[in-house]
Coordinates of C-alpha atoms (C1' of nucleotides) in Angstrom, one line a residue:
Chain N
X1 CA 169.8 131.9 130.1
X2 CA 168.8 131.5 126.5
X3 CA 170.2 127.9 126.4
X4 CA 168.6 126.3 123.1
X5 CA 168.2 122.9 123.9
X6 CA 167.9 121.2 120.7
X7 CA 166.3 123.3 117.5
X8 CA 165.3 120.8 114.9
X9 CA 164.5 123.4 112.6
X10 CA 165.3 126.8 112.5
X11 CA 163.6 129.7 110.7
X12 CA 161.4 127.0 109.8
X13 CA 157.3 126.9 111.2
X14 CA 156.0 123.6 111.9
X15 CA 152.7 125.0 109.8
X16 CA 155.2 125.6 106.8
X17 CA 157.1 122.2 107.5
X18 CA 154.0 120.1 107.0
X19 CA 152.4 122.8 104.4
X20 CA 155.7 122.1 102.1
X21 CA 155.2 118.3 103.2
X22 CA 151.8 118.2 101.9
X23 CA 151.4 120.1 99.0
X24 CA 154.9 118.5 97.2
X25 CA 153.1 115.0 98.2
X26 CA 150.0 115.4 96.3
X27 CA 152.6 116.5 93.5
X28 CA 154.5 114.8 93.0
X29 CA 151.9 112.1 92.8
X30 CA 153.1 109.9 95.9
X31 CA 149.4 111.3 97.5
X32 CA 147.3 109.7 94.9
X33 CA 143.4 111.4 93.8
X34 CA 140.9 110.7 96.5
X35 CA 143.5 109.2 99.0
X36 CA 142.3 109.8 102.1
X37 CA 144.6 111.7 104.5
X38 CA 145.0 111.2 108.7
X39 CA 146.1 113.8 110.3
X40 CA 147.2 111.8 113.2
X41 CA 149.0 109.8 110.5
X42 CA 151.2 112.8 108.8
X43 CA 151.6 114.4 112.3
X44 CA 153.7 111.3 113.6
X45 CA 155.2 111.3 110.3
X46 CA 156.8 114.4 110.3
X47 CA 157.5 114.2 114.3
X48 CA 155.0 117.2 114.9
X49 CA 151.6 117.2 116.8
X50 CA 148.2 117.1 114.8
X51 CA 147.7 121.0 115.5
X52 CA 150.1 122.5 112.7
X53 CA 149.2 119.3 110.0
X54 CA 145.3 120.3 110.7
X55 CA 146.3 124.1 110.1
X56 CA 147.9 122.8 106.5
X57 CA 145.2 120.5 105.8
X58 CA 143.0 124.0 106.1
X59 CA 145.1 125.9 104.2
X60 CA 145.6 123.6 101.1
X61 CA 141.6 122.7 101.6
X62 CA 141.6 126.1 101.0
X63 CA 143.3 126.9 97.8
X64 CA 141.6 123.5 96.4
X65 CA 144.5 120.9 96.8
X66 CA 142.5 119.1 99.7
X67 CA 138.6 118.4 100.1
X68 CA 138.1 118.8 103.8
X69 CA 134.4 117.5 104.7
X70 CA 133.6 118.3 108.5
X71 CA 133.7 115.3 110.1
X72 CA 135.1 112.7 108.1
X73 CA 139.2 114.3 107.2
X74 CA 140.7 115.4 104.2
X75 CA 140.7 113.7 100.4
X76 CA 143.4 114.6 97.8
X77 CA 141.2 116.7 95.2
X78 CA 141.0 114.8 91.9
X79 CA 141.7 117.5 88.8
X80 CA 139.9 116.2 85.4
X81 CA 140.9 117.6 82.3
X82 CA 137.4 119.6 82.5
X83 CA 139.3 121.4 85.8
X84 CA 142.4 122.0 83.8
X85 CA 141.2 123.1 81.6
X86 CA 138.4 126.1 83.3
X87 CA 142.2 126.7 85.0
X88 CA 143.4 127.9 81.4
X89 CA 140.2 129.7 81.0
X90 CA 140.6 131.9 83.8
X91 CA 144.0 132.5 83.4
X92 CA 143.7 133.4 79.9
X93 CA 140.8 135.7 80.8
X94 CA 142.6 137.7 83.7
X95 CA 146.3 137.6 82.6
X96 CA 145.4 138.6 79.3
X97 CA 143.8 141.4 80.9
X98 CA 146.3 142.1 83.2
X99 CA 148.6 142.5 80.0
X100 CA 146.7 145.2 78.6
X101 CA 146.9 147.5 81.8
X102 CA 150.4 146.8 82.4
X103 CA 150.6 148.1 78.3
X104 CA 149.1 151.4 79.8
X105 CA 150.7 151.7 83.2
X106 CA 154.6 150.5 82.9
X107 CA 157.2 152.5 83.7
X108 CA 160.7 152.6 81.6
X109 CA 162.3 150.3 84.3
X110 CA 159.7 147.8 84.3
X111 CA 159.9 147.5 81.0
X112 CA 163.5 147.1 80.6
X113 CA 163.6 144.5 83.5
X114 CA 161.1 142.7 81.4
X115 CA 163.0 143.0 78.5
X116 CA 166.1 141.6 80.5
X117 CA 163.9 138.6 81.7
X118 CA 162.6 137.5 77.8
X119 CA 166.1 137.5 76.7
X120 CA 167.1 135.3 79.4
X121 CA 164.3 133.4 78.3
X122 CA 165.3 133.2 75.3
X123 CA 169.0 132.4 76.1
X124 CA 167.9 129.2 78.2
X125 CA 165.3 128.4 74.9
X126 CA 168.6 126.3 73.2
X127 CA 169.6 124.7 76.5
X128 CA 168.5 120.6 76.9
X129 CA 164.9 120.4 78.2
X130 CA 165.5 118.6 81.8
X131 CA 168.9 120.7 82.6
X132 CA 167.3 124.1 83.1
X133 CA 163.4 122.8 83.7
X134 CA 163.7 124.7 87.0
X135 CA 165.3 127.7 86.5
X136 CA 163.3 128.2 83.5
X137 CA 160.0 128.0 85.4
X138 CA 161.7 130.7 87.8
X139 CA 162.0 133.3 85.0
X140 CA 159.2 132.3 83.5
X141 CA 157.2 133.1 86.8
X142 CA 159.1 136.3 87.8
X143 CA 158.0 137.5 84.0
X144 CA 154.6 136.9 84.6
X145 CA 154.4 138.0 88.3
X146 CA 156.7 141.6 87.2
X147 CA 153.6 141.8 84.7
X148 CA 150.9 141.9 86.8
X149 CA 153.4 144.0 89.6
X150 CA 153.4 146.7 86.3
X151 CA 149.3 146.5 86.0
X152 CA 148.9 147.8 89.6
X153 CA 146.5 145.0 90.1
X154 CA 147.7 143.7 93.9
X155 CA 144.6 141.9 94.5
X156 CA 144.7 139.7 91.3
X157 CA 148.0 138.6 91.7
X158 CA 146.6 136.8 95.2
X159 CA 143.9 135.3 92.8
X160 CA 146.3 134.4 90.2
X161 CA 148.4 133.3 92.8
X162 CA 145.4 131.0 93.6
X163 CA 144.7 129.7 90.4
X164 CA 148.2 129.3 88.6
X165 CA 150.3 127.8 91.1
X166 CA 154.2 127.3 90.4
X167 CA 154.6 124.1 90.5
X168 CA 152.0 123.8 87.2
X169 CA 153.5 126.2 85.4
X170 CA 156.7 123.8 85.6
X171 CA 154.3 121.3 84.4
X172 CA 153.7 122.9 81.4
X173 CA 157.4 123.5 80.6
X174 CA 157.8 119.5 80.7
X175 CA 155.0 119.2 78.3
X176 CA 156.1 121.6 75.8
X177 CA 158.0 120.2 72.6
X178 CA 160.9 122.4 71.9
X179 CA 159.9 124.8 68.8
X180 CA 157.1 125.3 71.6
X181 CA 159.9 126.2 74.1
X182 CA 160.8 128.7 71.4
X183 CA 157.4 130.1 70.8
X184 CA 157.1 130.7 74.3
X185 CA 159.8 132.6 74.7
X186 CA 159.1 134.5 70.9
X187 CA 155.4 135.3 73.3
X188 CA 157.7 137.1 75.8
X189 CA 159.0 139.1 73.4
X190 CA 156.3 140.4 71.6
X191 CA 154.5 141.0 75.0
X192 CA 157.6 143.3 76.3
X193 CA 157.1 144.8 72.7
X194 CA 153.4 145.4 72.8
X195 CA 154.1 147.2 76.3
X196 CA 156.5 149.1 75.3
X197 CA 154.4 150.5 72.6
X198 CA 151.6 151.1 75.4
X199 CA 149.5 148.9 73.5
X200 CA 146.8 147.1 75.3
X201 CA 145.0 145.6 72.5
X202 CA 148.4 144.2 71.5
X203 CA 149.4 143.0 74.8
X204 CA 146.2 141.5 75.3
X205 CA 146.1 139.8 72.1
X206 CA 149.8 138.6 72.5
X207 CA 149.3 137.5 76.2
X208 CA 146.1 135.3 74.8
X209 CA 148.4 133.5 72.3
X210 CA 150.8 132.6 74.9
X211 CA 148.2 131.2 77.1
X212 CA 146.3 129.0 74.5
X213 CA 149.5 127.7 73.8
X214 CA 149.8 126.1 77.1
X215 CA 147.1 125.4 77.1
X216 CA 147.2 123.0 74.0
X217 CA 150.7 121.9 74.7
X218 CA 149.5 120.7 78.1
X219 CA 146.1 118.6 77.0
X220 CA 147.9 117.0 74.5
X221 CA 150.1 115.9 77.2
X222 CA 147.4 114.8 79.4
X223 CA 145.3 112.6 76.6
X224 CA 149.6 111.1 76.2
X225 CA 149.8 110.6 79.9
X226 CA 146.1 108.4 79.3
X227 CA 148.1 105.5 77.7
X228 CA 150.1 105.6 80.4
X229 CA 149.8 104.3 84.4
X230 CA 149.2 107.1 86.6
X231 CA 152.3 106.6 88.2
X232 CA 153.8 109.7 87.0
X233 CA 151.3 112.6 87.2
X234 CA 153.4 115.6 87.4
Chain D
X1 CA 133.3 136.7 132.9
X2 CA 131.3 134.2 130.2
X3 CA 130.0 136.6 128.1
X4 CA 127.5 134.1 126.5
X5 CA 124.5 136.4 125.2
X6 CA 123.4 133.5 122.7
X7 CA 124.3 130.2 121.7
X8 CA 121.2 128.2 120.2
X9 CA 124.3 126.5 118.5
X10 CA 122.2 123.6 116.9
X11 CA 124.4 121.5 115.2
X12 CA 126.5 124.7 115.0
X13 CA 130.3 123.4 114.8
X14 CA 132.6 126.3 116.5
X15 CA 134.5 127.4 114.3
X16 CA 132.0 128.1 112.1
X17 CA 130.1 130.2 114.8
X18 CA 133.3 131.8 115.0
X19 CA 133.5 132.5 111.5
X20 CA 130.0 134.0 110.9
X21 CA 130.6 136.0 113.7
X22 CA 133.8 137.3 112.3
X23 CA 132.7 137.8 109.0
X24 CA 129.9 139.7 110.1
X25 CA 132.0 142.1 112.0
X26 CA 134.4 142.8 109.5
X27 CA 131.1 143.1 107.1
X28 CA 129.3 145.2 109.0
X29 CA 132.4 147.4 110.3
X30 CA 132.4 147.1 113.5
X31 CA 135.7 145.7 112.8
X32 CA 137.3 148.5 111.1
X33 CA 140.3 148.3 108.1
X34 CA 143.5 147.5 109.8
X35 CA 141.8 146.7 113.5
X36 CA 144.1 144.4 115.2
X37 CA 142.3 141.2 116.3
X38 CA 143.1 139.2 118.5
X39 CA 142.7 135.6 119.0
X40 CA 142.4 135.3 123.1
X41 CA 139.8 138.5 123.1
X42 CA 137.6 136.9 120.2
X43 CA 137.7 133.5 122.0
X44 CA 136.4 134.9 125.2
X45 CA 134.0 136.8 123.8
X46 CA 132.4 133.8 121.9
X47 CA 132.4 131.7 124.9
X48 CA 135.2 129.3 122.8
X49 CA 138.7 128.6 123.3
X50 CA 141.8 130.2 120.8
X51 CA 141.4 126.9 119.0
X52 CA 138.5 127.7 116.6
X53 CA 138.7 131.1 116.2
X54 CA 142.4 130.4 115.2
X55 CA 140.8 128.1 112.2
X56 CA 138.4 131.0 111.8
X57 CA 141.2 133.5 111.2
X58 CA 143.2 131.7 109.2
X59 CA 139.9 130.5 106.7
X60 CA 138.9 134.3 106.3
X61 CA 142.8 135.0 105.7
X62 CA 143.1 132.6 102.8
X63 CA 139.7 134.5 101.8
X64 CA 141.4 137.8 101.8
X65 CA 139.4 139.5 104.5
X66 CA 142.3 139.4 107.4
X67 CA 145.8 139.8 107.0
X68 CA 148.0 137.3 108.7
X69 CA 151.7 137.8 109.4
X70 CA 153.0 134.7 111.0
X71 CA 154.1 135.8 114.5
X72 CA 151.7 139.2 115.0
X73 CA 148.3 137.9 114.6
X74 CA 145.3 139.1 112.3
X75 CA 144.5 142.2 111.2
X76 CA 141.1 143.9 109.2
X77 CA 142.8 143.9 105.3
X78 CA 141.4 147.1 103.8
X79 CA 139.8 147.5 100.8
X80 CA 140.7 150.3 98.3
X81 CA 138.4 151.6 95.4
X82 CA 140.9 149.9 93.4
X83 CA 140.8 146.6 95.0
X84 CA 136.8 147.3 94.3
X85 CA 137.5 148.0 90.9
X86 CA 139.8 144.7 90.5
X87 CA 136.8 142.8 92.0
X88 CA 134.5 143.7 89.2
X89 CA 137.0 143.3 86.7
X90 CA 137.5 139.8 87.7
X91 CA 133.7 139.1 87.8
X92 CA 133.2 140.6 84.5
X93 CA 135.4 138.7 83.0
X94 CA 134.5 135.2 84.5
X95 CA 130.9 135.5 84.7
X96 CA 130.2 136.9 81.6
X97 CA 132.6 134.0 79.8
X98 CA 130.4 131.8 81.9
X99 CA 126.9 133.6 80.7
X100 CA 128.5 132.6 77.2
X101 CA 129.3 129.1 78.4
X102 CA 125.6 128.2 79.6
X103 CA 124.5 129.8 76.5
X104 CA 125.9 126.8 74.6
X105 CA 124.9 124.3 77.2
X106 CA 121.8 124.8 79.3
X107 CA 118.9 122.6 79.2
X108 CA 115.5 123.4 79.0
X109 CA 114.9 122.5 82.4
X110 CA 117.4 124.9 83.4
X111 CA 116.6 127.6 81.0
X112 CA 113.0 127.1 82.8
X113 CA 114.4 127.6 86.0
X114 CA 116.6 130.6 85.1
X115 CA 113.3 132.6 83.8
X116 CA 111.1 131.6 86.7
X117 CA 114.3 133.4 89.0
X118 CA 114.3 136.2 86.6
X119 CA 110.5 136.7 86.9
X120 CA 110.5 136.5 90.8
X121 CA 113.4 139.4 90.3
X122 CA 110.9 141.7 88.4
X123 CA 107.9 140.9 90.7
X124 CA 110.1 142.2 93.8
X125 CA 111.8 145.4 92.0
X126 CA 108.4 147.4 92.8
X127 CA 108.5 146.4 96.3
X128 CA 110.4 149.5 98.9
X129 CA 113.9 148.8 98.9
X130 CA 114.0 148.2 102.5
X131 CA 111.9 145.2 102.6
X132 CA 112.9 142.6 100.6
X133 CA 116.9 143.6 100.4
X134 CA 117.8 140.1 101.6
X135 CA 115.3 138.2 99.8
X136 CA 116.6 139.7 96.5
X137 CA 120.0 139.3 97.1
X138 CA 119.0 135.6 97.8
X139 CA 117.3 134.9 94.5
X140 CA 119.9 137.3 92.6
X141 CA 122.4 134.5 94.1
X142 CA 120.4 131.8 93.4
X143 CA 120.4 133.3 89.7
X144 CA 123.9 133.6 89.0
X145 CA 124.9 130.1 90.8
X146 CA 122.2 128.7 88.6
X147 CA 123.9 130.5 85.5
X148 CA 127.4 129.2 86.5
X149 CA 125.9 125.1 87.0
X150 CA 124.2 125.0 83.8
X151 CA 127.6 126.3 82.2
X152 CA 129.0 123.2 83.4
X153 CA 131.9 124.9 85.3
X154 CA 132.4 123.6 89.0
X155 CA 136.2 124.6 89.9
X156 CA 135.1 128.0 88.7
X157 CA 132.3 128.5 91.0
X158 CA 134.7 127.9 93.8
X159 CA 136.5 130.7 92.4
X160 CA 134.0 133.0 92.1
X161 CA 132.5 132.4 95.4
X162 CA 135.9 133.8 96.5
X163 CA 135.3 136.7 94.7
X164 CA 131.8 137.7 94.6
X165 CA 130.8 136.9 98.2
X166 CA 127.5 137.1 98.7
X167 CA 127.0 140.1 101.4
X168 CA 129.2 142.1 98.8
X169 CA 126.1 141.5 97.0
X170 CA 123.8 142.8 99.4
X171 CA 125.7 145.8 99.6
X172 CA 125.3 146.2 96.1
X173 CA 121.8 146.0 95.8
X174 CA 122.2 148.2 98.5
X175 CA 123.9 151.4 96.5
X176 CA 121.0 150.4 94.0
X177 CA 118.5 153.6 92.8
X178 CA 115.2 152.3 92.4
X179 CA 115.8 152.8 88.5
X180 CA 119.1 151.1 88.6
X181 CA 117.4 148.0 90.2
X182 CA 114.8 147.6 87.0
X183 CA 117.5 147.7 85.0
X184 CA 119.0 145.0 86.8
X185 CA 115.7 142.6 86.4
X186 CA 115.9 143.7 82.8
X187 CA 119.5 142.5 82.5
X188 CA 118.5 139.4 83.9
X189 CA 115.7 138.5 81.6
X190 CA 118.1 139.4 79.0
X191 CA 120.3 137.2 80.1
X192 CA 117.7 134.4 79.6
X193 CA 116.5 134.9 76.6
X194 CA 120.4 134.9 75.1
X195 CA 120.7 131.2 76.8
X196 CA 117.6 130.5 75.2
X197 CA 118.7 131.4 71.8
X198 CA 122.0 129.6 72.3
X199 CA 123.4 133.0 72.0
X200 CA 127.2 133.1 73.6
X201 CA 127.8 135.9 72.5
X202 CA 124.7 138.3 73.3
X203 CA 124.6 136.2 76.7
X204 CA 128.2 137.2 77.1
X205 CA 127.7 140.7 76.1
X206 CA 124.3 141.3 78.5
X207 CA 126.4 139.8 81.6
X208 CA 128.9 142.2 81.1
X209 CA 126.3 145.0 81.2
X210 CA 125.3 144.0 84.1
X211 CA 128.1 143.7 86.1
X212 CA 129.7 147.2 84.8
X213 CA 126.2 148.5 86.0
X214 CA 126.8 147.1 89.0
X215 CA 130.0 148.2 89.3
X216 CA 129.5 151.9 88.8
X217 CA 126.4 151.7 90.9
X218 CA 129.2 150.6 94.0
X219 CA 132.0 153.0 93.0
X220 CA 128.8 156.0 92.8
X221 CA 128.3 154.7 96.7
X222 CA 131.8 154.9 97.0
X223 CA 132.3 158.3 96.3
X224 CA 128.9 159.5 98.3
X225 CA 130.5 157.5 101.5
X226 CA 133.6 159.4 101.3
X227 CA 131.6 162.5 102.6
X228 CA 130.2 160.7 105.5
X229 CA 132.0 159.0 108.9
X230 CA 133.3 155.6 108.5
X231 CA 131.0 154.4 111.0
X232 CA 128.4 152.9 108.0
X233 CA 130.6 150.9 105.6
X234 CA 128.2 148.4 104.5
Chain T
dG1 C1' 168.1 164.7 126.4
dA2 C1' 168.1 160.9 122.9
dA3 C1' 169.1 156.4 121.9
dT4 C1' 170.0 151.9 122.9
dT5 C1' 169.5 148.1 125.9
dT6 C1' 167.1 145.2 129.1
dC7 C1' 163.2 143.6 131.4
dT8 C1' 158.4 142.9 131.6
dT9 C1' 154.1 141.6 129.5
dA10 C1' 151.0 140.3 126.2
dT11 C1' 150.2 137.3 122.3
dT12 C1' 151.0 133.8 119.1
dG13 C1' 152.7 128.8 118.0
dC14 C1' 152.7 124.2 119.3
dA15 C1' 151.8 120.1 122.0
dT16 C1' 149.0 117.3 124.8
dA17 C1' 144.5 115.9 126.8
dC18 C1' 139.9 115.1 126.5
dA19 C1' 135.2 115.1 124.3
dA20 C1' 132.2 114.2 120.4
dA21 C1' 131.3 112.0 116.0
dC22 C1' 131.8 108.6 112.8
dT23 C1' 132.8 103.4 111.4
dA24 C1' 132.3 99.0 111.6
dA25 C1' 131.6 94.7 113.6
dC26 C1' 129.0 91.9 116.5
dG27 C1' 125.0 90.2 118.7
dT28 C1' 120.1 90.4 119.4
dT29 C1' 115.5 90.5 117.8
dT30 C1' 111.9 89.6 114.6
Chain Q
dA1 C1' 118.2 85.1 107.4
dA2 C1' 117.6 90.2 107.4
dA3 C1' 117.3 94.3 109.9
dC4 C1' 118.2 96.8 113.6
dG5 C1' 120.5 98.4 117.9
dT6 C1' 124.6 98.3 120.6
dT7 C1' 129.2 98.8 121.5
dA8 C1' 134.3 99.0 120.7
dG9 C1' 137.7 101.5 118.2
dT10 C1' 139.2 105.2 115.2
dT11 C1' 139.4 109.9 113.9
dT12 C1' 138.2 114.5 114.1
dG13 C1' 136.9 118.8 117.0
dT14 C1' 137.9 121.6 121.0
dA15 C1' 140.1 123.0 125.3
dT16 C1' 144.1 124.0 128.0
dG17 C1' 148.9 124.5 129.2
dC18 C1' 153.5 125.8 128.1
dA19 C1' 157.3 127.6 125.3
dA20 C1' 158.8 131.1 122.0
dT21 C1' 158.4 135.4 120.0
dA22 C1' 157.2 140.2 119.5
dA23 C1' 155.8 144.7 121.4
dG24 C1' 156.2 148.1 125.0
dA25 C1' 158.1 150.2 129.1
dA26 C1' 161.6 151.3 132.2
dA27 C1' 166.3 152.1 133.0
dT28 C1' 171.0 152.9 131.8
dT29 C1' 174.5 154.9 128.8
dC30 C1' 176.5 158.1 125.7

DNA sequence: GAATTTCTTATTGCATACAAACTAACGTTT
DNA sequence: AAACGTTAGTTTGTATGCAATAAGAAATTC
């Protein structure tokens, strides 16, 4: 009776299919700033009807990848370096923040798991830049997102969620130079150290370094990329 | 069984009627924490098909007021005292870097405007509560967008308007003692006069007064609901 | 009698069909 | 020739139907 015909994909939504689609389009740069986007188009495309594409075009409209006017479709959402830049602000602001409570609130465990995740940092630090670009961004990520787990904060990490987005933060590891690479993961460190001494003020302070850092490696990547054809934006 | 009490729906696009409406619910509590909703009863109700109010749910799920789980539908998220707290924590820190911001770059035309909106405030904190709720929250929200376009910070708005939402506002104004909303006009024309002197820091400094103030005016509320039924939560 | 399984039902996910809105090109009018 | 109105052709917005999945109830087994 349960007789599958054909499954195309399995485990896989069609919403998630085009949602993935999407968002690794305007990425990876193939979906160029202000293109406009059908859904008719990407529907056929993808060999799925316009109702799941429309619910991505929502969802990424949403979280500021896409500009969705009413009547008139969806535009790739241009990001100036002003943009970038307010990104930096606000993630400097709230994870430096969320530094400080975690300093208060950690528990033992957290802190050794923390710990475990700098050194591997740290380990990966001497490895060629393009071999481990990916995993990198993974620890890097599960650091950051074990920080804010640590504060208690649930509903900032949807908001950071929001604002930081994985794919930048492996955006800033291609742009950093590697002593940078090193001070990153030194930032780590100190941050596990400032939390273990139940420090906020230290944390904070440490966790604010780490981001201006980015921050600095990544503009000066940007006015690089300026000389450059905007072929390869990511 | 068309259930259509009222649908002056002028221009009206349906899936915004069906978003107001839900939003409104969920504000106003008649859609209580973790209420299942569902999409075929809401459609019906509204006179629409599952269509919209689909779109609806999945908007005010990437806005954090409904929960989605991919094959079980929407439910009413709840909102903790800490999730509260974590609002005003994020607002604090944004809008009082952005106080600092406009300090450094508002015109005089602006600076012009922010005082006349200030003045209004303080003509309308004498006035009974009851009476001009609305209206205040209006020009409070007038005020702060005005604060956050002379800082020259567009993607951040966006953010905040996911944040702040403006009945959340209401409601604060709301928990307001008469005393409490003088000292709010006061904080406002404090506010100006630090963008007039090109001030960040004082600006910076009087915005975070007056969110804390805020904030422990909502958590005072807070406490004073947890004695009374659920029915009133806005 | 409790637990597991199966069957029923309610609800979501997706596809297709149709209606409304916008775009743009053409022809008419002044 | 310029401006406007009209109309054909896209493209988005909404409705409906069907398939898939999850939740709940009844029945069977241990």
């Amino acid at each position: 009776m349960t007789m599958n015909i054909v499954s195309p994909a399995k485990g896989a939504r069609a919403v998630e299919q085009a949602y993935d689609f999407l968002k690794n389009a305007i990425l990876s740069g193939e979906f160029t700033a202000r293109m406009h986007l059908r859904e008719g188009a990407i529907a056929t495309q993808l060999g799925l009807s316009r109702t799941p594409v429309r619910e991505a075009f929502r969802r990424l409209g949403a979280e500021g990848w896409l500009e969705i006017t009413p009547n008139a479709g969806a535009k790739v959402a241009e990001w100036s370096p002003r943009d970038i830049e307010e990104v930096f602000e606000v993630r400097m602001l709230i994870e430096s923040r969320v530094a400080g409570r975690a300093a208060q609130r950690a528990t033992e465990a957290q802190i050794a798991r923390l710990r475990a995740l700098a050194e591997q940092m740290s380990a990966m630090a001497e490895c060629p830049v393009d071999k481990v670009l990916d995993e990198r961004s993974a620890v890097n990520a599960q650091f950051h997102d074990l920080l804010v787990e640590a504060a208690g904060s649930q509903r900032l990490k949807r908001l950071l969620d929001l604002v930081v987005e994985i794919p930048m933060v492996k955006w800033v590891f291609g742009s950093y130079q590697p002593a940078e690479v090193r001070r990153s993961a030194a930032h780590h460190h100190e941050i596990v150290a400032a939390v273990e001494a139940h420090d906020a003020e230290w944390a904070s302070a440490a966790m604010k370094s780490h981001i201006l850092s980015a921050h600095h490696a990544v503009m000066r990547r940007l006015r690089e990329l300026d000389g450059l054809p905007k072929q390869e934006q990511l």
